[in-house]
Amino acid sequence: MAETAKEINGGDAQDLLSLLSSPARDFLVRNDGEQVKIDSLIGKKIGLYFSAAWCGPCQRFTPQLVEVYNELAPKVGFEVVFVSGDEDQESFADYFSKMPWLAVPFADSETRDRLDGLFKVTGIPNLVMVDDHGKLVNGNGVGVIRSYGAGAYPFTPEKMKEIKEEEDRARREQTLSSVLVTPSRDFVVSPDGNKVPVSELEGKTIGLLFSVASYSKCSEFTPTLVEFYTKLKENKEDFEIVLISLEDDEESFNQDFKSKPWLALPFNDKSSSKLARHFMLSTLPTLVILGPDGKTRHLNVAEAIDDYGLLAYPFTPEKFKELEEIEKAKIEAQTTESLLVSGDLNYVLGKDGAKVLVSDLVGKNILMYFSAHWCPPCRAFTPELVEIYKQIKERDEAFELIFISSDRDQESFDEYYSQMPWLALPFGDPRKESLARTFKVGGIPMLAALGPTGKTVTKEARDLVAIHGADAYPFTEERLKEIEAKYDEMAKEWPKKVKHVLHEEHELELTRVQVYVCDKCDEQGKFWSYHCDECDFDLHDKCALEEETKPNGDEAVKEGGGEHQDGWVCDGNVCTKA
């Protein structure tokens, strides 16, 4: 966005009229058809809102922007101009009908395309703040509105600096009251609806639980936390939890909260998003710990509670040093049997349904494959892993792989496992949970590698397999150094820099790049690229050094993205040009 600012704010910067008008039009439109002259925006701050009806993240953000607009527009000089990315007039009209602001007419695709290019719009929703001269004020309007709402007006660098300084000061001077009390509220609520004064929590260790009940990771953590909380209460510890729900639906909030033993901020309390910023929330669930003095003791102890339970309390630095020593000792003592044997469960399944004793696996290199049939990346990765498994198995019989399923029913497990040539934990096996905690499985597919003694070699075996294939085996640091040396030798005779007709602006420099897509042949490359960092441009060595591109048998097939809508692909937060 710095380049955009330079382009917009340079010596040839356009005024607002030339920015938003066309030769045939000097007006914008409202959703009722009213025409509004562009020069009526003089003196206002303007948000150019790049959005589209088909974009899920846009549909979720638009109501937030409407709320901010309705608060600001009657009081200060603020206007929003919708720049549509829709593909037809009907979609545009239906989406625009929910917006109280102005728009570039849908028929003026030339102006819409020009604005897209001028502000380098590659992802939506995108909100660009400009002044009444058309000069860029803030290129991250979506992030600013999500974080600060109307409080960030007029969205200038000076205002953002002021907000940042205020947040830093609030962290330095933090007390329990500054965290939980607002000008209109000095209480939290209990599940039965009673108001509990924040003053009654002074002097206690407080856990601030950021959670969304409908999110699976939160619902999975909750029973563990209830047990932890209950035991501390039984032990007469001065500990309390305050739920800060990020739930959108009040009924869901009430349904969840009424069954919990702790306190909460009222539903949809305006301080919730402010507290999420204050504690730099990055994941859910998060349990922030405040000491008896109201100062932050730890930014998230959810994982520590999962791993250690009551041993983690009271979450002091000294306690975490103790836990580090426990973890080191545990890792040092880890064996194949300590991982895979639990009471009478001393076996895994073979392909014929026979029980393979864990003792028969001792001394082997083992891959632990966390996966599930319902997971599209898992289904895409499994066939690749089958081929790699076969290649490694041909070289070394002292190798095995164990499937650890996250499938939701026996039928899905059976169907998925039928595609695999290796071993598995039985469906629903309780050992899965302890293994997931040991290897800190945050997402699937995941591969963890064990050496012959049962000690963990790496938790990043999936990445190593994706880059090196079967050559990565047995996934040790020594093997990776050998591979590095091989690729260093490969490139020894290649020129360090080249010029290429496909990228005449800059020289391309020979650069180590783990994985990339060649800008000439559109196929995936790895290890070495002729690369331009400024333009993010890459060429395979063959594409860079030879006039004709020859296929490279070692290259992986380019992976596909998600669902596309006329050249766009969406994830949970943003839609980007493919």
mmCIF file of C-alpha atoms in Angstrom, residues 348-354 373 401-403 405 407 410-425:
data_model
loop_
_atom_site.group_PDB
_atom_site.id
_atom_site.type_symbol
_atom_site.label_atom_id
_atom_site.label_comp_id
_atom_site.label_asym_id
_atom_site.label_seq_id
_atom_site.Cartn_x
_atom_site.Cartn_y
_atom_site.Cartn_z
ATOM 1 C CA VAL A 348 -2.458 -50.928 16.444
ATOM 2 C CA LEU A 349 -4.495 -52.250 13.505
ATOM 3 C CA GLY A 350 -2.984 -53.937 10.457
ATOM 4 C CA LYS A 351 -4.573 -53.840 7.011
ATOM 5 C CA ASP A 352 -6.125 -57.259 7.510
ATOM 6 C CA GLY A 353 -7.700 -56.153 10.789
ATOM 7 C CA ALA A 354 -5.135 -58.061 12.831
ATOM 8 C CA HIS A 373 -11.742 -38.191 5.368
ATOM 9 C CA LEU A 401 3.319 -45.335 9.299
ATOM 10 C CA ILE A 402 0.318 -45.141 11.653
ATOM 11 C CA PHE A 403 -2.932 -43.408 10.686
ATOM 12 C CA SER A 405 -8.031 -40.612 12.520
ATOM 13 C CA ASP A 407 -13.072 -39.014 11.326
ATOM 14 C CA GLN A 410 -16.738 -45.671 11.777
ATOM 15 C CA GLU A 411 -17.993 -45.737 8.183
ATOM 16 C CA SER A 412 -15.923 -42.695 7.172
ATOM 17 C CA PHE A 413 -12.889 -44.158 8.932
ATOM 18 C CA ASP A 414 -13.292 -47.515 7.147
ATOM 19 C CA GLU A 415 -13.737 -45.915 3.726
ATOM 20 C CA TYR A 416 -10.718 -43.629 4.177
ATOM 21 C CA TYR A 417 -8.478 -46.283 5.707
ATOM 22 C CA SER A 418 -9.258 -48.652 2.818
ATOM 23 C CA GLN A 419 -7.167 -46.325 0.601
ATOM 24 C CA MET A 420 -4.107 -46.657 2.878
ATOM 25 C CA PRO A 421 -1.453 -49.419 2.920
ATOM 26 C CA TRP A 422 -0.220 -48.818 6.475
ATOM 27 C CA LEU A 423 -1.241 -49.302 10.132
ATOM 28 C CA ALA A 424 -3.843 -47.364 12.140
ATOM 29 C CA LEU A 425 -5.189 -46.695 15.594
#
